[in-house]
PDB file of C-alpha atoms in Angstrom:
ATOM      1  CA  MET A1420      -3.456  95.267  24.677  1.00 51.00           C
ATOM      2  CA  LYS A1421      -2.124  91.304  23.590  1.00 52.00           C
ATOM      3  CA  VAL A1422      -4.813  89.350  21.437  1.00 57.00           C
ATOM      4  CA  GLN A1423      -5.477  85.681  23.361  1.00 55.00           C
ATOM      5  CA  PRO A1424      -4.230  83.763  20.417  1.00 52.00           C
ATOM      6  CA  MET A1425      -6.134  80.605  18.954  1.00 51.00           C
ATOM      7  CA  LYS A1426      -5.044  77.251  18.952  1.00 49.00           C
ATOM      8  CA  ASP A1427      -4.464  76.464  15.205  1.00 48.00           C
ATOM      9  CA  GLN A1428      -6.710  73.130  15.165  1.00 47.00           C
ATOM     10  CA  SER A1429      -9.494  74.934  16.339  1.00 42.00           C
ATOM     11  CA  PRO A1430     -12.446  75.439  13.730  1.00 38.00           C
ATOM     12  CA  TYR A1431     -13.445  78.351  11.610  1.00 39.00           C
ATOM     13  CA  THR A1432     -16.415  79.746  12.996  1.00 48.00           C
ATOM     14  CA  LYS A1433     -18.084  83.062  12.988  1.00 52.00           C
ATOM     15  CA  ASP A1434     -16.693  82.732  16.152  1.00 54.00           C
ATOM     16  CA  GLN A1435     -13.801  84.235  15.855  1.00 55.00           C
ATOM     17  CA  TYR A1436     -15.275  86.928  13.747  1.00 55.00           C
ATOM     18  CA  ASN A1437     -15.479  89.309  17.168  1.00 75.00           C
ATOM     19  CA  MET A1438     -11.593  89.540  16.516  1.00 77.00           C
ATOM     20  CA  LYS A1439     -12.989  92.733  14.515  1.00 79.00           C
ATOM     21  CA  GLU A1440     -13.651  94.831  18.173  1.00 78.00           C
ATOM     22  CA  SER A1441     -10.872  92.808  19.694  1.00 82.00           C
ATOM     23  CA  ILE A1442      -8.065  94.312  17.167  1.00 87.00           C
ATOM     24  CA  ALA A1443      -9.416  97.793  18.643  1.00 82.00           C
ATOM     25  CA  GLU A1444      -6.501  98.028  20.661  1.00 82.00           C
ATOM     26  CA  VAL A1445      -4.177  96.742  19.567  1.00 93.00           C
ATOM     27  CA  GLN A1446      -4.586  98.700  16.444  1.00 93.00           C
ATOM     28  CA  ILE A1447      -3.451 101.415  17.834  1.00 92.00           C
ATOM     29  CA  ALA A1448      -0.300 100.478  19.354  1.00 94.00           C
ATOM     30  CA  ALA A1449       0.284  99.098  16.395  1.00 96.00           C
ATOM     31  CA  GLU A1450       0.995 102.234  14.607  1.00 95.00           C
ATOM     32  CA  ASN A1451       4.206 102.592  16.316  1.00 96.00           C
ATOM     33  CA  TRP A1452       5.368  99.309  15.452  1.00 98.00           C
ATOM     34  CA  THR A1453       8.516  97.947  13.427  1.00 98.00           C
ATOM     35  CA  PRO A1454       7.362  95.731   9.874  1.00 98.00           C
ATOM     36  CA  GLN A1455       9.366  92.977  12.767  1.00 98.00           C
ATOM     37  CA  ARG A1456       7.078  92.941  15.189  1.00 98.00           C
ATOM     38  CA  VAL A1457       3.809  93.406  13.112  1.00 98.00           C
ATOM     39  CA  LEU A1458       5.001  89.881  12.135  1.00 98.00           C
ATOM     40  CA  THR A1459       6.144  88.366  15.187  1.00 98.00           C
ATOM     41  CA  TRP A1460       2.835  89.549  16.485  1.00 97.00           C
ATOM     42  CA  ALA A1461       1.344  87.737  13.582  1.00 98.00           C
ATOM     43  CA  PHE A1462       2.125  84.887  13.885  1.00 98.00           C
ATOM     44  CA  GLU A1463       1.562  84.431  17.752  1.00 97.00           C
ATOM     45  CA  THR A1464      -1.559  86.028  18.210  1.00 95.00           C
ATOM     46  CA  PHE A1465      -2.757  83.780  14.839  1.00 95.00           C
ATOM     47  CA  GLY A1466      -0.475  80.493  14.691  1.00 96.00           C
ATOM     48  CA  ASN A1467      -1.241  77.813  12.066  1.00 96.00           C
ATOM     49  CA  ARG A1468      -4.208  80.133  10.596  1.00 96.00           C
ATOM     50  CA  VAL A1469      -2.283  83.284   9.163  1.00 98.00           C
ATOM     51  CA  ALA A1470      -0.675  83.255   5.869  1.00 98.00           C
ATOM     52  CA  ILE A1471       1.585  85.625   3.946  1.00 98.00           C
ATOM     53  CA  SER A1472      -0.672  86.879   0.271  1.00 97.00           C
ATOM     54  CA  SER A1473       2.051  87.787  -2.569  1.00 97.00           C
ATOM     55  CA  ALA A1474       2.652  88.309  -5.925  1.00 95.00           C
ATOM     56  CA  PHE A1475       6.379  88.441  -5.027  1.00 97.00           C
ATOM     57  CA  GLY A1476       7.081  92.195  -6.434  1.00 95.00           C
ATOM     58  CA  ALA A1477       9.208  93.693  -4.470  1.00 97.00           C
ATOM     59  CA  GLU A1478       7.542  94.400  -1.420  1.00 97.00           C
ATOM     60  CA  GLY A1479       6.298  91.214  -0.866  1.00 97.00           C
ATOM     61  CA  MET A1480       9.884  90.630  -1.606  1.00 98.00           C
ATOM     62  CA  VAL A1481      10.720  92.287   1.240  1.00 98.00           C
ATOM     63  CA  LEU A1482       7.785  91.005   3.423  1.00 98.00           C
ATOM     64  CA  ILE A1483       8.965  87.173   2.382  1.00 98.00           C
ATOM     65  CA  ASP A1484      12.561  88.087   4.311  1.00 98.00           C
ATOM     66  CA  MET A1485      11.273  89.407   6.904  1.00 98.00           C
ATOM     67  CA  ALA A1486       9.645  87.057   8.102  1.00 98.00           C
ATOM     68  CA  SER A1487      12.063  84.477   7.778  1.00 98.00           C
ATOM     69  CA  ARG A1488      13.735  86.083   9.754  1.00 98.00           C
ATOM     70  CA  VAL A1489      10.890  86.302  12.292  1.00 97.00           C
ATOM     71  CA  ARG A1490      10.089  83.020  12.204  1.00 96.00           C
ATOM     72  CA  LYS A1491      11.399  79.433   9.996  1.00 91.00           C
ATOM     73  CA  HIS A1492       8.267  78.045   9.005  1.00 94.00           C
ATOM     74  CA  PHE A1493       5.487  80.526   7.409  1.00 98.00           C
ATOM     75  CA  ARG A1494       2.826  80.001   5.700  1.00 98.00           C
ATOM     76  CA  LEU A1495       3.255  81.477   1.927  1.00 98.00           C
ATOM     77  CA  PHE A1496       0.339  81.731  -0.686  1.00 98.00           C
ATOM     78  CA  THR A1497       0.039  83.498  -4.728  1.00 98.00           C
ATOM     79  CA  ILE A1498      -2.681  84.128  -6.653  1.00 96.00           C
ATOM     80  CA  ASP A1499      -1.926  82.038  -9.716  1.00 97.00           C
ATOM     81  CA  THR A1500      -4.054  83.085 -12.368  1.00 96.00           C
ATOM     82  CA  GLU A1501      -2.613  81.102 -15.378  1.00 96.00           C
ATOM     83  CA  PHE A1502      -0.974  84.360 -17.350  1.00 96.00           C
ATOM     84  CA  LEU A1503       1.664  85.528 -15.129  1.00 97.00           C
ATOM     85  CA  PHE A1504       4.796  86.470 -17.075  1.00 96.00           C
ATOM     86  CA  PRO A1505       7.947  83.742 -16.967  1.00 97.00           C
ATOM     87  CA  GLU A1506      10.424  85.734 -14.961  1.00 98.00           C
ATOM     88  CA  THR A1507       7.756  85.661 -12.110  1.00 98.00           C
ATOM     89  CA  HIS A1508       7.928  81.511 -11.623  1.00 98.00           C
ATOM     90  CA  ASN A1509      11.605  81.957 -11.840  1.00 98.00           C
ATOM     91  CA  LEU A1510      11.488  84.158  -8.860  1.00 98.00           C
ATOM     92  CA  MET A1511       9.449  81.457  -6.886  1.00 98.00           C
ATOM     93  CA  ASP A1512      11.368  78.820  -7.594  1.00 98.00           C
ATOM     94  CA  ARG A1513      14.053  80.950  -6.342  1.00 98.00           C
ATOM     95  CA  ILE A1514      12.161  81.795  -3.289  1.00 98.00           C
ATOM     96  CA  GLU A1515      11.677  78.332  -2.730  1.00 98.00           C
ATOM     97  CA  GLU A1516      14.975  77.375  -2.980  1.00 98.00           C
ATOM     98  CA  LYS A1517      17.002  80.192  -0.922  1.00 98.00           C
ATOM     99  CA  TYR A1518      13.722  80.088   1.876  1.00 98.00           C
ATOM    100  CA  GLY A1519      13.147  76.829   1.833  1.00 97.00           C
ATOM    101  CA  ILE A1520       9.096  77.158   2.550  1.00 96.00           C
ATOM    102  CA  ALA A1521       6.671  75.745  -0.148  1.00 97.00           C
ATOM    103  CA  ILE A1522       4.354  77.978  -1.867  1.00 98.00           C
ATOM    104  CA  ASP A1523       1.101  77.376  -1.642  1.00 98.00           C
ATOM    105  CA  ARG A1524       0.049  78.676  -5.701  1.00 98.00           C
ATOM    106  CA  VAL A1525      -4.230  79.175  -5.186  1.00 98.00           C
ATOM    107  CA  TYR A1526      -6.369  78.984  -8.862  1.00 98.00           C
ATOM    108  CA  SER A1527      -9.434  79.749 -10.258  1.00 96.00           C
ATOM    109  CA  LEU A1528     -12.218  77.465 -10.332  1.00 96.00           C
ATOM    110  CA  LEU A1529     -11.991  78.013 -14.663  1.00 96.00           C
ATOM    111  CA  SER A1530      -9.162  77.304 -16.469  1.00 96.00           C
ATOM    112  CA  PRO A1531      -7.953  79.796 -19.025  1.00 96.00           C
ATOM    113  CA  GLU A1532     -10.001  77.428 -21.632  1.00 97.00           C
ATOM    114  CA  GLU A1533     -12.802  77.065 -19.799  1.00 96.00           C
ATOM    115  CA  GLN A1534     -13.122  80.937 -18.846  1.00 95.00           C
ATOM    116  CA  GLU A1535     -12.713  81.529 -23.015  1.00 95.00           C
ATOM    117  CA  ARG A1536     -15.924  79.421 -23.561  1.00 96.00           C
ATOM    118  CA  SER A1537     -18.064  80.770 -20.429  1.00 94.00           C
ATOM    119  CA  HIS A1538     -16.946  84.548 -20.905  1.00 95.00           C
ATOM    120  CA  GLY A1539     -15.294  84.986 -24.866  1.00 93.00           C
ATOM    121  CA  ALA A1540     -12.050  85.641 -25.996  1.00 95.00           C
ATOM    122  CA  ALA A1541      -9.100  88.042 -24.138  1.00 91.00           C
ATOM    123  CA  LEU A1542     -11.432  89.129 -21.523  1.00 94.00           C
ATOM    124  CA  TRP A1543      -8.764  90.803 -19.832  1.00 88.00           C
ATOM    125  CA  SER A1544      -9.328  92.787 -22.651  1.00 88.00           C
ATOM    126  CA  ILE A1545     -13.090  93.828 -22.637  1.00 91.00           C
ATOM    127  CA  ASP A1546     -13.680  93.469 -18.624  1.00 91.00           C
ATOM    128  CA  PRO A1547     -10.369  94.089 -16.950  1.00 89.00           C
ATOM    129  CA  ASP A1548     -13.072  93.985 -13.742  1.00 89.00           C
ATOM    130  CA  GLN A1549     -14.340  90.805 -14.322  1.00 92.00           C
ATOM    131  CA  CYS A1550     -11.313  89.145 -15.572  1.00 94.00           C
ATOM    132  CA  CYS A1551      -9.393  89.758 -12.166  1.00 92.00           C
ATOM    133  CA  ASN A1552     -13.060  88.475 -10.052  1.00 92.00           C
ATOM    134  CA  LEU A1553     -12.664  85.263 -11.782  1.00 95.00           C
ATOM    135  CA  ARG A1554      -9.442  84.738 -11.516  1.00 94.00           C
ATOM    136  CA  LYS A1555      -7.878  86.759  -8.661  1.00 93.00           C
ATOM    137  CA  VAL A1556     -10.753  88.236  -5.971  1.00 92.00           C
ATOM    138  CA  GLU A1557     -12.832  84.508  -6.102  1.00 94.00           C
ATOM    139  CA  PRO A1558      -9.817  82.288  -5.955  1.00 95.00           C
ATOM    140  CA  LEU A1559      -8.589  84.516  -3.132  1.00 96.00           C
ATOM    141  CA  ARG A1560     -11.797  84.325  -1.434  1.00 95.00           C
ATOM    142  CA  ARG A1561     -11.872  80.593  -0.799  1.00 96.00           C
ATOM    143  CA  LYS A1562      -8.413  81.263   0.454  1.00 97.00           C
ATOM    144  CA  LEU A1563      -8.691  83.429   2.974  1.00 96.00           C
ATOM    145  CA  SER A1564     -11.711  81.063   4.783  1.00 95.00           C
ATOM    146  CA  GLU A1565      -9.281  78.907   5.556  1.00 95.00           C
ATOM    147  CA  LEU A1566      -7.726  81.507   7.579  1.00 95.00           C
ATOM    148  CA  SER A1567      -8.582  84.162  10.595  1.00 93.00           C
ATOM    149  CA  ALA A1568      -5.676  86.653   9.351  1.00 96.00           C
ATOM    150  CA  TRP A1569      -3.802  87.129   6.582  1.00 97.00           C
ATOM    151  CA  ILE A1570      -0.669  89.466   5.777  1.00 98.00           C
ATOM    152  CA  THR A1571      -0.203  91.469   2.695  1.00 97.00           C
ATOM    153  CA  SER A1572       2.254  94.295   1.556  1.00 95.00           C
ATOM    154  CA  ILE A1573       0.444  97.075   0.743  1.00 94.00           C
ATOM    155  CA  ARG A1574       2.312 100.541   0.992  1.00 93.00           C
ATOM    156  CA  ARG A1575      -0.202 103.761   1.298  1.00 93.00           C
ATOM    157  CA  ASP A1576       1.570 105.601  -1.023  1.00 88.00           C
ATOM    158  CA  GLN A1577       0.496 102.988  -4.100  1.00 83.00           C
ATOM    159  CA  THR A1578      -2.608 103.898  -4.869  1.00 77.00           C
ATOM    160  CA  ALA A1579      -5.443 106.163  -3.317  1.00 81.00           C
ATOM    161  CA  VAL A1580      -7.431 103.244  -2.090  1.00 80.00           C
ATOM    162  CA  ARG A1581      -4.300 101.354  -0.462  1.00 81.00           C
ATOM    163  CA  SER A1582      -4.081 105.445   1.071  1.00 88.00           C
ATOM    164  CA  GLY A1583      -6.051 104.795   4.314  1.00 89.00           C
ATOM    165  CA  ALA A1584      -4.645 101.245   5.142  1.00 93.00           C
ATOM    166  CA  ARG A1585      -3.162 100.704   8.770  1.00 94.00           C
ATOM    167  CA  ARG A1586      -0.957  98.110  10.445  1.00 96.00           C
ATOM    168  CA  VAL A1587      -3.660  96.450  11.787  1.00 96.00           C
ATOM    169  CA  GLU A1588      -7.625  96.652  10.914  1.00 94.00           C
ATOM    170  CA  TRP A1589     -10.592  94.468  10.700  1.00 92.00           C
ATOM    171  CA  ASP A1590     -11.601  93.353   6.167  1.00 91.00           C
ATOM    172  CA  ALA A1591     -14.632  94.012   6.408  1.00 86.00           C
ATOM    173  CA  LYS A1592     -14.544  92.101   2.406  1.00 86.00           C
ATOM    174  CA  PHE A1593     -13.163  89.262   3.381  1.00 90.00           C
ATOM    175  CA  GLY A1594     -14.534  88.699   6.476  1.00 89.00           C
ATOM    176  CA  LEU A1595     -11.161  88.322   9.093  1.00 92.00           C
ATOM    177  CA  VAL A1596      -7.686  90.066  10.365  1.00 95.00           C
ATOM    178  CA  LYS A1597      -5.644  91.955   7.600  1.00 96.00           C
ATOM    179  CA  ILE A1598      -2.158  93.371   8.341  1.00 97.00           C
ATOM    180  CA  ASN A1599      -0.062  95.456   6.634  1.00 97.00           C
ATOM    181  CA  PRO A1600       3.905  95.513   8.709  1.00 98.00           C
ATOM    182  CA  ILE A1601       4.857  97.917   5.140  1.00 97.00           C
ATOM    183  CA  VAL A1602       2.349 100.386   5.201  1.00 97.00           C
ATOM    184  CA  ASP A1603       4.097 103.399   5.850  1.00 96.00           C
ATOM    185  CA  TRP A1604       7.120 102.574   4.024  1.00 97.00           C
ATOM    186  CA  THR A1605       8.670 104.496   0.380  1.00 95.00           C
ATOM    187  CA  SER A1606       9.324 102.706  -2.413  1.00 94.00           C
ATOM    188  CA  LYS A1607      13.213 103.475  -1.399  1.00 96.00           C
ATOM    189  CA  GLN A1608      12.836 101.871   1.686  1.00 97.00           C
ATOM    190  CA  VAL A1609      11.779  98.657  -0.123  1.00 97.00           C
ATOM    191  CA  TRP A1610      14.647  98.678  -2.213  1.00 97.00           C
ATOM    192  CA  ARG A1611      17.190  99.429   0.596  1.00 98.00           C
ATOM    193  CA  TYR A1612      16.030  96.267   2.864  1.00 98.00           C
ATOM    194  CA  ILE A1613      16.197  94.478  -0.941  1.00 98.00           C
ATOM    195  CA  HIS A1614      19.876  95.830  -1.888  1.00 98.00           C
ATOM    196  CA  ASP A1615      21.113  95.952   1.842  1.00 98.00           C
ATOM    197  CA  HIS A1616      19.800  91.733   2.321  1.00 98.00           C
ATOM    198  CA  ASP A1617      20.761  90.792  -0.629  1.00 98.00           C
ATOM    199  CA  VAL A1618      16.934  89.747  -1.180  1.00 98.00           C
ATOM    200  CA  PRO A1619      15.861  88.217  -5.210  1.00 98.00           C
ATOM    201  CA  TYR A1620      13.350  90.228  -7.217  1.00 98.00           C
ATOM    202  CA  ASN A1621      11.346  89.718 -10.199  1.00 97.00           C
ATOM    203  CA  GLU A1622      14.401  90.831 -12.893  1.00 97.00           C
ATOM    204  CA  LEU A1623      11.400  92.791 -14.595  1.00 96.00           C
ATOM    205  CA  HIS A1624      11.650  95.164 -12.216  1.00 96.00           C
ATOM    206  CA  ASN A1625      15.188  95.894 -14.033  1.00 96.00           C
ATOM    207  CA  GLN A1626      13.239  96.559 -17.534  1.00 95.00           C
ATOM    208  CA  ASP A1627      10.823  99.519 -16.027  1.00 92.00           C
ATOM    209  CA  TYR A1628       8.276  96.930 -14.266  1.00 93.00           C
ATOM    210  CA  PRO A1629       7.943  98.270 -11.573  1.00 89.00           C
ATOM    211  CA  SER A1630       4.863  96.946 -11.134  1.00 89.00           C
ATOM    212  CA  ILE A1631       3.860  93.699 -12.937  1.00 93.00           C
ATOM    213  CA  GLY A1632       0.723  91.295 -12.499  1.00 92.00           C
ATOM    214  CA  CYS A1633      -0.574  88.785 -15.426  1.00 95.00           C
ATOM    215  CA  THR A1634       1.528  89.482 -18.608  1.00 94.00           C
ATOM    216  CA  HIS A1635      -1.936  90.882 -21.104  1.00 91.00           C
ATOM    217  CA  CYS A1636      -2.215  93.775 -18.477  1.00 91.00           C
ATOM    218  CA  THR A1637       1.510  94.887 -17.788  1.00 91.00           C
ATOM    219  CA  ARG A1638       3.813  96.477 -19.641  1.00 91.00           C
ATOM    220  CA  ALA A1639       6.588  98.805 -19.001  1.00 93.00           C
ATOM    221  CA  VAL A1640       6.451 102.362 -17.641  1.00 91.00           C
ATOM    222  CA  ARG A1641       7.583 105.366 -19.771  1.00 90.00           C
ATOM    223  CA  PRO A1642       9.788 107.840 -18.605  1.00 91.00           C
ATOM    224  CA  GLY A1643       7.854 110.459 -15.885  1.00 87.00           C
ATOM    225  CA  GLU A1644       5.084 107.540 -15.643  1.00 85.00           C
ATOM    226  CA  ASP A1645       2.635 106.386 -12.470  1.00 83.00           C
ATOM    227  CA  PRO A1646       4.740 103.578 -11.372  1.00 82.00           C
ATOM    228  CA  ARG A1647       0.947 101.159 -11.919  1.00 73.00           C
ATOM    229  CA  ALA A1648       0.781 103.516 -14.958  1.00 82.00           C
ATOM    230  CA  GLY A1649       1.639  99.790 -16.595  1.00 78.00           C
ATOM    231  CA  ARG A1650      -1.052  97.568 -14.723  1.00 73.00           C
ATOM    232  CA  TRP A1651      -4.338  98.254 -16.677  1.00 63.00           C
ATOM    233  CA  ALA A1652      -2.698 100.340 -19.850  1.00 62.00           C
ATOM    234  CA  GLY A1653      -6.641 102.095 -21.039  1.00 59.00           C
ATOM    235  CA  PHE A1654      -8.681 102.092 -18.462  1.00 53.00           C
ATOM    236  CA  ALA A1655      -9.870 103.828 -15.427  1.00 46.00           C
ATOM    237  CA  LYS A1656      -8.243 101.219 -12.662  1.00 44.00           C
ATOM    238  CA  THR A1657      -6.237 100.672 -10.918  1.00 47.00           C
ATOM    239  CA  GLU A1658      -6.935  97.521  -8.210  1.00 44.00           C
ATOM    240  CA  CYS A1659      -7.129  94.332  -9.138  1.00 46.00           C
ATOM    241  CA  GLY A1660      -9.741  94.165  -6.466  1.00 43.00           C
ATOM    242  CA  LEU A1661      -8.290  92.276  -3.581  1.00 51.00           C
ATOM    243  CA  HIS A1662      -7.339  95.261  -1.782  1.00 43.00           C
ATOM    244  CA  MET A1663     -11.094  97.057  -2.667  1.00 48.00           C
ATOM    245  CA  ILE A1664     -12.650  98.933   0.011  1.00 51.00           C
ATOM    246  CA  GLU A1665     -16.336  97.480   0.022  1.00 51.00           C
ATOM    247  CA  PRO A1666     -19.353  99.399   2.449  1.00 43.00           C
ATOM    248  CA  LEU A1667     -22.398  98.195   2.882  1.00 38.00           C
ATOM    249  CA  PRO A1668     -24.859  98.797  -0.015  1.00 39.00           C
ATOM    250  CA  GLY A1669     -26.633 102.262   1.296  1.00 43.00           C
ATOM    251  CA  SER A1670     -23.700 103.397   3.003  1.00 38.00           C
ATOM    252  CA  ALA A1671     -22.616 107.114   2.772  1.00 39.00           C
ATOM    253  CA  ASN A1672     -19.212 105.649   1.792  1.00 42.00           C
ATOM    254  CA  GLN A1673     -20.448 103.884  -0.349  1.00 42.00           C
ATOM    255  CA  GLY A1674     -20.184 106.233  -3.121  1.00 40.00           C
ATOM    256  CA  ALA A1675     -16.694 107.614  -3.120  1.00 36.00           C
ATOM    257  CA  ALA A1676     -15.712 103.959  -2.955  1.00 40.00           C
ATOM    258  CA  LYS A1677     -17.113 103.104  -6.705  1.00 37.00           C
ATOM    259  CA  ALA A1678     -15.223 106.545  -7.792  1.00 34.00           C
ATOM    260  CA  ALA A1679     -12.142 105.267  -6.331  1.00 36.00           C
ATOM    261  CA  LYS A1680     -12.763 102.146  -8.080  1.00 37.00           C
ATOM    262  CA  PHE A1681     -13.150 104.054 -11.260  1.00 30.00           C
ATOM    263  CA  GLY A1682     -10.328 105.925 -10.980  1.00 34.00           C
ATOM    264  CA  ASN A1683     -12.659 109.810 -10.925  1.00 27.00           C
TER     265      ASN A1683
END
């Protein structure tokens, strides 16, 4: 059941994609593991070739705190779109101070000014998918090419696209193992953990921002709205693209994935 740990200094080769088959048995067993056990398995199995990806939402803060209790030193990165809220930057400073870790900030190849010159002003208001691709998906793809596995804080009940996520799974889009320790948690469980363990969180959560992204594409939610209604308001869009499942062209699931992407 245990996957053979890989040495941290080993080069990242195509042979590591065989992990897709070797995690099959672990995937089944992991559904009954606690988040802490999932994290322990991830760190022991992949060593320095696994990292936590976080945008520092409530779920991400839970994961960071859990990881700090499992392993003193771990890799943590974020995709900095250069359009983040000041409150998010403030939280990052607090994380580095509290947990004694350095956040690896990953940026788009295009500065905001270069993006405007190449794609026009306020691309997020015209083609948010393209904006997300340039400022989030492409930087993530570059970062994940350095790793054998990544750890996320997604939950199944957040969006339809995430409803089928497993604790441990093969990420066909980026070609590595994807680990989702709190995938079956509810929002209530997340906030209970935050309050019980005095975990820092983004101040915007206290101002009706349950889901926080870029300044241009995030607003406070109104009473009765879905928690993610404040993201890309006015567009049939619920995902930035980082967690989209993209079947091979012509596959039976391709149409369903496309429909989910556009909220149909």
